[in-house]
Short mmCIF file of C-alpha atoms in Angstrom, two decimals:
data_model
loop_
_atom_site.label_atom_id
_atom_site.label_comp_id
_atom_site.label_asym_id
_atom_site.label_seq_id
_atom_site.Cartn_x
_atom_site.Cartn_y
_atom_site.Cartn_z
CA UNK A 1 -86.00 5.52 0.66
CA UNK A 2 -83.98 4.51 -2.38
CA UNK A 3 -81.66 7.44 -1.77
CA UNK A 4 -81.09 6.32 1.80
CA UNK A 5 -80.40 2.75 0.69
CA UNK A 6 -77.82 4.00 -1.85
CA UNK A 7 -76.08 6.06 0.82
CA UNK A 8 -75.94 3.03 3.12
CA UNK A 9 -74.43 0.91 0.32
CA UNK A 10 -71.82 3.56 -0.42
CA UNK A 11 -70.97 3.74 3.25
CA UNK A 12 -70.57 -0.05 3.49
CA UNK A 13 -68.32 -0.11 0.38
CA UNK A 14 -66.19 2.72 1.76
CA UNK A 15 -65.92 0.94 5.10
CA UNK A 16 -64.85 -2.27 3.34
CA UNK A 17 -62.21 -0.40 1.33
CA UNK A 18 -60.95 1.30 4.48
CA UNK A 19 -60.50 -2.07 6.19
CA UNK A 20 -58.47 -3.26 3.20
CA UNK A 21 -56.25 -0.17 3.39
CA UNK A 22 -55.78 -0.65 7.14
CA UNK A 23 -54.72 -4.27 6.52
CA UNK A 24 -52.32 -3.19 3.77
CA UNK A 25 -50.83 -0.46 5.94
CA UNK A 26 -50.37 -2.93 8.78
CA UNK A 27 -48.71 -5.39 6.41
CA UNK A 28 -46.35 -2.74 5.03
CA UNK A 29 -45.61 -1.52 8.53
CA UNK A 30 -44.83 -5.05 9.65
CA UNK A 31 -42.45 -5.59 6.74
CA UNK A 32 -40.68 -2.32 7.49
CA UNK A 33 -40.30 -3.30 11.13
CA UNK A 34 -38.86 -6.71 10.20
CA UNK A 35 -36.45 -5.02 7.76
CA UNK A 36 -35.27 -2.53 10.38
CA UNK A 37 -34.78 -5.30 12.93
CA UNK A 38 -32.80 -7.28 10.32
CA UNK A 39 -30.56 -4.30 9.55
CA UNK A 40 -29.96 -3.73 13.25
CA UNK A 41 -29.08 -7.39 13.75
CA UNK A 42 -26.67 -7.49 10.79
CA UNK A 43 -25.09 -4.24 11.96
CA UNK A 44 -24.53 -5.79 15.37
CA UNK A 45 -22.88 -8.84 13.81
CA UNK A 46 -20.73 -6.69 11.54
CA UNK A 47 -19.51 -4.61 14.43
CA UNK A 48 -18.33 -7.71 16.22
CA UNK A 49 -16.99 -9.69 13.25
CA UNK A 50 -15.98 -6.67 11.13
CA UNK A 51 -17.76 -8.21 8.13
CA UNK A 52 -14.38 -8.76 6.54
CA UNK A 53 -14.36 -10.32 3.10
CA UNK A 54 -11.86 -13.13 2.45
CA UNK A 55 -8.41 -11.83 1.67
CA UNK A 56 -8.46 -12.85 -1.96
CA UNK A 57 -12.12 -12.38 -2.78
CA UNK A 58 -13.03 -10.59 -6.00
CA UNK A 59 -15.84 -8.25 -4.97
CA UNK A 60 -16.80 -4.83 -6.17
CA UNK A 61 -14.16 -2.18 -5.36
CA UNK A 62 -14.35 -0.53 -1.94
CA UNK A 63 -11.52 1.85 -2.62
CA UNK A 64 -11.99 4.89 -4.78
CA UNK A 65 -8.72 3.88 -6.40
CA UNK A 66 -9.70 2.36 -9.73
CA UNK A 67 -7.75 -0.79 -10.52
CA UNK A 68 -7.26 -1.75 -14.15
CA UNK A 69 -6.64 -5.38 -13.23
CA UNK A 70 -8.45 -8.23 -14.91
CA UNK A 71 -10.92 -10.23 -12.80
CA UNK A 72 -9.84 -13.47 -14.46
CA UNK A 73 -6.31 -13.70 -13.10
CA UNK A 74 -5.25 -16.39 -10.67
CA UNK A 75 -5.92 -16.08 -6.95
CA UNK A 76 -2.47 -15.08 -5.75
CA UNK A 77 -1.87 -12.64 -8.60
CA UNK A 78 -5.25 -10.97 -8.36
CA UNK A 79 -5.79 -7.40 -7.27
CA UNK A 80 -8.39 -7.65 -4.50
CA UNK A 81 -9.77 -4.28 -3.55
CA UNK A 82 -12.72 -5.06 -1.28
CA UNK A 83 -12.94 -3.96 2.31
CA UNK A 84 -15.75 -2.97 4.63
CA UNK A 85 -15.07 0.21 6.57
CA UNK A 86 -14.73 -0.08 10.33
CA UNK A 87 -17.38 1.82 12.28
CA UNK A 88 -16.01 5.26 13.03
CA UNK A 89 -13.90 5.31 9.88
CA UNK A 90 -13.29 8.27 7.61
CA UNK A 91 -14.49 8.72 4.03
CA UNK A 92 -12.01 8.28 1.20
CA UNK A 93 -12.51 10.50 -1.85
CA UNK A 94 -9.64 9.20 -3.95
CA UNK A 95 -10.34 8.69 -7.63
CA UNK A 96 -7.20 7.65 -9.50
CA UNK A 97 -6.40 4.85 -11.90
CA UNK A 98 -3.99 2.35 -10.36
CA UNK A 99 -2.33 -0.30 -12.57
CA UNK A 100 -1.89 -3.75 -11.05
CA UNK A 101 1.06 -6.12 -11.52
CA UNK A 102 -0.15 -8.33 -14.35
CA UNK A 103 -1.61 -5.40 -16.27
CA UNK A 104 1.72 -3.59 -15.90
CA UNK A 105 3.42 -6.64 -17.41
CA UNK A 106 0.87 -7.02 -20.23
CA UNK A 107 0.68 -3.35 -21.18
CA UNK A 108 4.14 -2.20 -20.19
CA UNK A 109 5.04 1.20 -18.87
CA UNK A 110 4.59 4.00 -21.41
CA UNK A 111 6.98 6.77 -20.44
CA UNK A 112 5.79 8.94 -23.33
CA UNK A 113 2.10 8.94 -22.39
CA UNK A 114 0.36 9.38 -19.04
CA UNK A 115 1.98 6.64 -16.95
CA UNK A 116 3.58 7.54 -13.60
CA UNK A 117 5.57 5.32 -11.25
CA UNK A 118 4.79 6.22 -7.63
CA UNK A 119 7.35 5.02 -5.08
CA UNK A 120 5.94 4.44 -1.60
CA UNK A 121 9.11 4.74 0.47
CA UNK A 122 8.89 3.04 3.87
CA UNK A 123 11.61 3.99 6.34
CA UNK A 124 14.64 1.69 6.72
CA UNK A 125 13.70 -0.80 4.02
CA UNK A 126 16.52 0.04 1.63
CA UNK A 127 14.32 2.54 -0.16
CA UNK A 128 17.02 5.19 -0.39
CA UNK A 129 19.28 2.90 -2.44
CA UNK A 130 16.36 1.69 -4.55
CA UNK A 131 15.25 5.29 -5.13
CA UNK A 132 18.70 6.17 -6.47
CA UNK A 133 18.56 3.19 -8.81
CA UNK A 134 15.30 4.54 -10.24
CA UNK A 135 16.70 7.95 -11.14
CA UNK A 136 20.30 7.01 -12.05
CA UNK A 137 20.49 3.45 -13.33
CA UNK A 138 17.56 2.77 -15.63
CA UNK A 139 18.53 2.32 -19.27
CA UNK A 140 16.33 4.95 -20.92
CA UNK A 141 16.59 6.84 -24.19
CA UNK A 142 16.00 9.98 -22.16
CA UNK A 143 17.40 9.26 -18.68
CA UNK A 144 16.73 11.45 -15.67
CA UNK A 145 18.87 14.56 -15.50
CA UNK A 146 20.77 14.50 -12.20
CA UNK A 147 22.84 17.70 -11.75
CA UNK A 148 25.88 17.46 -9.53
CA UNK A 149 25.53 18.63 -5.93
CA UNK A 150 21.75 18.30 -6.09
CA UNK A 151 19.81 15.47 -4.49
CA UNK A 152 16.87 15.50 -6.87
CA UNK A 153 16.81 14.66 -10.55
CA UNK A 154 14.51 15.82 -13.34
CA UNK A 155 12.73 12.74 -14.69
CA UNK A 156 10.74 14.37 -17.47
CA UNK A 157 8.93 12.56 -20.23
CA UNK A 158 10.64 12.72 -23.64
CA UNK A 159 9.89 15.97 -25.47
CA UNK A 160 8.43 17.66 -22.38
CA UNK A 161 9.86 20.20 -19.96
CA UNK A 162 7.86 19.52 -16.81
CA UNK A 163 5.89 16.25 -17.07
CA UNK A 164 7.26 13.77 -14.54
CA UNK A 165 7.05 10.01 -15.12
CA UNK A 166 8.43 9.25 -11.63
CA UNK A 167 6.95 10.42 -8.33
CA UNK A 168 9.59 9.81 -5.68
CA UNK A 169 11.93 11.42 -3.20
CA UNK A 170 14.72 11.83 -5.76
CA UNK A 171 12.54 13.19 -8.56
CA UNK A 172 9.64 15.26 -7.27
CA UNK A 173 10.73 15.34 -3.63
CA UNK A 174 8.33 14.77 -0.74
CA UNK A 175 5.36 16.43 -2.50
CA UNK A 176 2.84 14.45 -0.46
CA UNK A 177 4.73 14.67 2.81
CA UNK A 178 7.79 13.02 4.31
CA UNK A 179 7.59 9.24 3.75
CA UNK A 180 3.97 9.48 2.63
CA UNK A 181 2.03 6.26 3.11
CA UNK A 182 -0.58 4.60 0.87
CA UNK A 183 -3.43 6.64 2.35
CA UNK A 184 -1.58 9.92 1.81
CA UNK A 185 -0.23 9.10 -1.66
CA UNK A 186 -3.50 7.94 -3.19
CA UNK A 187 -5.22 11.05 -1.89
CA UNK A 188 -2.48 13.47 -2.90
CA UNK A 189 -0.46 12.35 -5.90
CA UNK A 190 -2.70 13.54 -8.72
CA UNK A 191 -3.25 16.97 -7.21
CA UNK A 192 0.45 17.31 -6.48
CA UNK A 193 1.38 16.52 -10.07
CA UNK A 194 -1.32 18.84 -11.42
CA UNK A 195 0.14 21.64 -9.35
CA UNK A 196 3.71 20.77 -10.33
CA UNK A 197 2.95 20.55 -14.05
CA UNK A 198 0.49 23.42 -14.12
CA UNK A 199 -2.36 21.46 -15.72
CA UNK A 200 -5.00 18.98 -14.65
CA UNK A 201 -5.14 15.58 -16.32
CA UNK A 202 -5.80 11.92 -15.60
CA UNK A 203 -2.84 9.61 -15.33
CA UNK A 204 -2.21 5.90 -14.84
CA UNK A 205 -0.36 5.21 -11.59
CA UNK A 206 2.06 2.32 -11.09
CA UNK A 207 2.51 2.07 -7.30
CA UNK A 208 5.71 0.39 -6.13
CA UNK A 209 7.37 -0.21 -2.76
CA UNK A 210 10.07 -2.19 -0.94
CA UNK A 211 9.55 -4.32 2.18
CA UNK A 212 12.07 -5.67 4.67
CA UNK A 213 12.30 -8.28 7.40
CA UNK A 214 10.37 -6.61 10.28
CA UNK A 215 12.92 -7.28 13.02
CA UNK A 216 15.83 -5.94 10.99
CA UNK A 217 13.78 -2.95 9.83
CA UNK A 218 12.59 -2.14 13.36
CA UNK A 219 16.07 -2.29 14.86
CA UNK A 220 17.45 -0.23 12.00
CA UNK A 221 14.83 2.43 12.73
CA UNK A 222 15.67 2.23 16.43
CA UNK A 223 19.34 2.90 15.69
CA UNK A 224 18.39 5.75 13.37
CA UNK A 225 16.19 7.36 16.04
CA UNK A 226 18.89 6.76 18.63
CA UNK A 227 21.19 8.87 16.46
CA UNK A 228 18.68 11.73 16.32
CA UNK A 229 16.16 11.02 13.53
CA UNK A 230 12.54 12.05 14.19
CA UNK A 231 10.58 12.41 10.90
CA UNK A 232 8.71 15.21 12.64
CA UNK A 233 7.66 16.79 9.37
CA UNK A 234 5.57 13.76 8.31
CA UNK A 235 2.02 14.96 7.60
CA UNK A 236 -0.09 11.96 8.71
CA UNK A 237 -2.83 13.00 6.29
CA UNK A 238 -5.92 10.80 6.37
CA UNK A 239 -9.61 11.15 5.60
CA UNK A 240 -9.25 14.70 4.33
CA UNK A 241 -7.44 16.05 7.37
CA UNK A 242 -3.99 16.22 8.89
CA UNK A 243 -3.47 14.64 12.30
CA UNK A 244 -1.09 17.07 13.97
CA UNK A 245 -1.73 16.08 17.57
CA UNK A 246 -0.15 12.62 17.53
CA UNK A 247 1.85 12.25 20.76
CA UNK A 248 5.62 11.97 20.70
CA UNK A 249 7.48 9.27 22.59
CA UNK A 250 10.11 11.75 23.70
CA UNK A 251 10.45 15.19 25.22
CA UNK A 252 12.58 17.82 23.62
CA UNK A 253 13.70 18.01 20.01
CA UNK A 254 14.51 14.32 19.49
CA UNK A 255 15.06 10.93 21.12
CA UNK A 256 18.84 10.79 20.86
CA UNK A 257 20.43 8.13 23.04
CA UNK A 258 17.19 6.20 23.67
CA UNK A 259 17.63 2.63 24.87
CA UNK A 260 15.80 -0.21 23.16
CA UNK A 261 13.52 -1.06 26.09
CA UNK A 262 12.34 2.54 26.31
CA UNK A 263 11.87 2.62 22.54
CA UNK A 264 9.72 -0.52 22.67
CA UNK A 265 7.68 0.57 25.70
CA UNK A 266 6.17 3.63 24.00
CA UNK A 267 2.73 2.34 23.00
CA UNK A 268 2.16 5.02 20.34
CA UNK A 269 5.56 4.54 18.68
CA UNK A 270 4.85 4.54 14.93
CA UNK A 271 7.81 2.21 14.41
CA UNK A 272 5.63 -0.67 15.63
CA UNK A 273 4.18 -2.50 12.59
CA UNK A 274 5.17 0.47 10.44
CA UNK A 275 5.04 -1.45 7.15
CA UNK A 276 1.47 -2.62 7.72
CA UNK A 277 0.31 0.86 8.73
CA UNK A 278 1.96 2.51 5.74
CA UNK A 279 0.45 0.08 3.23
CA UNK A 280 -3.08 0.00 4.68
CA UNK A 281 -6.01 2.26 3.92
CA UNK A 282 -6.14 4.00 7.29
CA UNK A 283 -9.59 5.45 6.64
CA UNK A 284 -10.95 1.94 7.25
CA UNK A 285 -9.82 2.10 10.87
CA UNK A 286 -10.65 5.67 11.79
CA UNK A 287 -7.29 7.04 10.66
CA UNK A 288 -5.22 7.95 13.73
CA UNK A 289 -8.16 8.33 16.11
CA UNK A 290 -7.31 6.23 19.15
CA UNK A 291 -4.22 4.86 17.40
CA UNK A 292 -2.52 2.06 19.36
CA UNK A 293 -5.03 2.17 22.20
CA UNK A 294 -6.51 -0.96 23.76
CA UNK A 295 -10.06 -0.17 22.59
CA UNK A 296 -10.92 -2.34 19.56
CA UNK A 297 -7.21 -2.98 18.93
CA UNK A 298 -7.74 -6.51 17.65
CA UNK A 299 -10.38 -5.33 15.21
CA UNK A 300 -8.20 -2.45 14.07
CA UNK A 301 -5.18 -4.72 13.60
CA UNK A 302 -7.18 -7.23 11.60
CA UNK A 303 -8.56 -4.59 9.27
CA UNK A 304 -5.21 -2.86 8.75
CA UNK A 305 -3.40 -6.14 8.02
CA UNK A 306 -5.97 -7.28 5.48
CA UNK A 307 -5.97 -3.87 3.83
CA UNK A 308 -2.16 -3.82 3.66
CA UNK A 309 -2.13 -7.25 2.01
CA UNK A 310 -4.73 -6.20 -0.52
CA UNK A 311 -2.95 -2.97 -1.38
CA UNK A 312 0.36 -4.79 -1.73
CA UNK A 313 -1.23 -7.35 -4.07
CA UNK A 314 -2.78 -4.55 -6.13
CA UNK A 315 0.51 -2.70 -6.62
CA UNK A 316 2.33 -2.88 -9.95
CA UNK A 317 5.52 -3.91 -8.16
CA UNK A 318 7.14 -4.52 -4.80
CA UNK A 319 10.55 -5.82 -3.86
CA UNK A 320 12.10 -7.37 -0.76
CA UNK A 321 15.34 -6.10 0.74
CA UNK A 322 16.44 -9.68 1.42
CA UNK A 323 15.70 -10.77 -2.17
CA UNK A 324 17.58 -8.20 -4.26
CA UNK A 325 18.22 -10.29 -7.38
CA UNK A 326 14.66 -11.61 -7.55
CA UNK A 327 13.31 -8.13 -6.91
CA UNK A 328 15.43 -6.62 -9.69
CA UNK A 329 14.41 -9.30 -12.18
CA UNK A 330 10.71 -8.82 -11.38
CA UNK A 331 10.97 -5.05 -11.82
CA UNK A 332 12.78 -5.33 -15.14
CA UNK A 333 10.37 -7.86 -16.63
CA UNK A 334 7.27 -6.09 -15.26
CA UNK A 335 8.17 -2.66 -16.61
CA UNK A 336 10.24 -3.90 -19.58
CA UNK A 337 13.09 -1.70 -18.36
CA UNK A 338 16.64 -2.72 -17.41
CA UNK A 339 18.98 -1.37 -14.75
CA UNK A 340 22.52 -0.55 -15.77
CA UNK A 341 23.83 -1.45 -12.31
CA UNK A 342 22.62 -4.41 -10.24
CA UNK A 343 20.92 -4.30 -6.86
CA UNK A 344 23.50 -5.11 -4.18
CA UNK A 345 22.63 -7.72 -1.56
CA UNK A 346 24.00 -6.43 1.77
CA UNK A 347 24.48 -9.35 4.15
CA UNK A 348 26.01 -7.53 7.13
CA UNK A 349 24.06 -4.54 8.38
CA UNK A 350 23.81 -2.44 11.52
CA UNK A 351 20.53 -4.17 12.34
CA UNK A 352 22.26 -7.57 12.29
CA UNK A 353 24.85 -6.24 14.71
CA UNK A 354 22.07 -4.90 16.91
CA UNK A 355 20.32 -8.30 16.98
CA UNK A 356 23.51 -9.97 18.18
CA UNK A 357 23.53 -7.63 21.19
CA UNK A 358 19.94 -8.38 22.26
CA UNK A 359 18.69 -10.78 24.87
CA UNK A 360 16.20 -13.51 23.82
CA UNK A 361 13.49 -11.62 25.71
CA UNK A 362 14.18 -8.43 23.77
CA UNK A 363 14.11 -10.25 20.43
CA UNK A 364 10.78 -11.82 21.33
CA UNK A 365 9.43 -8.42 22.37
CA UNK A 366 10.47 -6.90 19.02
CA UNK A 367 8.78 -9.79 17.25
CA UNK A 368 5.55 -9.25 19.20
CA UNK A 369 5.51 -5.52 18.50
CA UNK A 370 5.80 -6.27 14.78
CA UNK A 371 3.51 -9.28 14.54
CA UNK A 372 1.41 -7.67 11.80
CA UNK A 373 4.51 -6.87 9.77
CA UNK A 374 5.70 -10.46 10.21
CA UNK A 375 2.46 -11.79 8.75
CA UNK A 376 2.57 -9.20 5.99
CA UNK A 377 6.12 -10.26 5.09
CA UNK A 378 5.13 -13.93 4.85
CA UNK A 379 2.34 -12.92 2.48
CA UNK A 380 4.81 -10.79 0.49
CA UNK A 381 7.39 -13.58 0.22
CA UNK A 382 4.83 -15.98 -1.15
CA UNK A 383 3.48 -13.40 -3.59
CA UNK A 384 6.99 -12.45 -4.74
CA UNK A 385 7.81 -16.08 -5.55
CA UNK A 386 4.54 -16.52 -7.43
CA UNK A 387 5.31 -13.46 -9.54
CA UNK A 388 8.88 -14.62 -10.15
CA UNK A 389 7.70 -18.06 -11.31
CA UNK A 390 5.09 -16.54 -13.59
CA UNK A 391 7.58 -14.14 -15.19
CA UNK A 392 10.15 -16.93 -15.56
CA UNK A 393 7.62 -19.09 -17.42
CA UNK A 394 6.79 -16.23 -19.78
CA UNK A 395 10.38 -15.14 -20.39
CA UNK A 396 11.84 -16.83 -23.51
CA UNK A 397 15.25 -15.40 -22.58
CA UNK A 398 15.13 -16.16 -18.87
CA UNK A 399 18.59 -17.69 -18.63
CA UNK A 400 20.23 -14.68 -20.26
CA UNK A 401 18.18 -12.11 -18.31
CA UNK A 402 18.68 -13.85 -14.97
CA UNK A 403 22.39 -14.31 -15.55
CA UNK A 404 22.77 -10.61 -16.31
CA UNK A 405 21.12 -9.81 -12.95
CA UNK A 406 23.23 -12.14 -10.82
CA UNK A 407 26.52 -11.73 -12.78
CA UNK A 408 26.32 -8.26 -14.33
CA UNK A 409 30.03 -8.04 -15.21
CA UNK A 410 30.38 -11.44 -16.83
CA UNK A 411 29.18 -12.80 -20.12
CA UNK A 412 27.19 -16.03 -20.18
CA UNK A 413 29.30 -17.40 -23.03
CA UNK A 414 32.56 -16.90 -21.10
CA UNK A 415 31.21 -18.70 -18.07
CA UNK A 416 30.02 -21.68 -20.11
CA UNK A 417 33.44 -22.22 -21.72
CA UNK A 418 35.32 -22.60 -18.44
#
């Protein structure tokens, strides 16, 4: 009898414990269900709002590019690197150290160590002239060696025979593809230099570029294409793969003789908003998948524009074609290097002539096709002026340095005596 009573008690205790476990399991299951529903709801909101962080927020880095910038700098001079990837995007596996503007100014550019200037050359922005300045006009103890009848120069570090301090068209050539963009360069540059130099090592990269008024740049590209340019050999590398099936706007070998209306009407013409596309992290928007289609175009444009602004702000330097003197001064004070010859400000260009020949409707159409570039340029102008003001405040010899930029063949003393 006692044995039976003990068995009954054990059974009742076990039953009670089982009920507790069932309640706990139900509670845990309920919490999991609520969590899953919450994730699904947030995912739905993010898909529709893109979950974009503010343009100048200072969040943890999204890019694999490591920025050496300080988190304490002012809003406009900061190096924001946060971005949420658009659904359907591609993974970025870049892992390089990129030096931002203020850090470049504070630390300087060490040509004898592991620092490399990387020039992101956007078509028809004046990059060819600027690129020549880099290899021919910098006042260096060991200037680039530019043999006659050869386009490229050898810009080797002092006391080395193959270590390049400049990655550009006129030094290394198009190692990462013809007119490689930000996505291509950040993914390629370190491997390309390792292969060129025959050894693997970490470097500090100082990314630089030049921007131009979008209407002038677009019309200049149109004229260039009209004369036969194609840039067919551009790689369009993104997300670990090359997009070789991008459609052409023309049949045959080139688009020689194209009229402006036909040029504008090609929806997949890469000339549209070219500066924004070339400065953005394209992996955020699915690379070239569905490029310039109507599906999710507003979302894609918004992401690319914000990414382009962030990447521009995180670069060590950028200049504006329309602001040559200011651009030269900023470069010289940022890198603590001087140019022997000044940047020329060209006032009359082929693009200006082309604008004079357009109807108001055509000008408005060009403006619409480059609306992202227009907004990017306004951001760039403001940022350029902020950098100029900051450098001016910190420059104890501003008057002398500025005068040398705007009047390179005159002495300040001579001017003051007359």
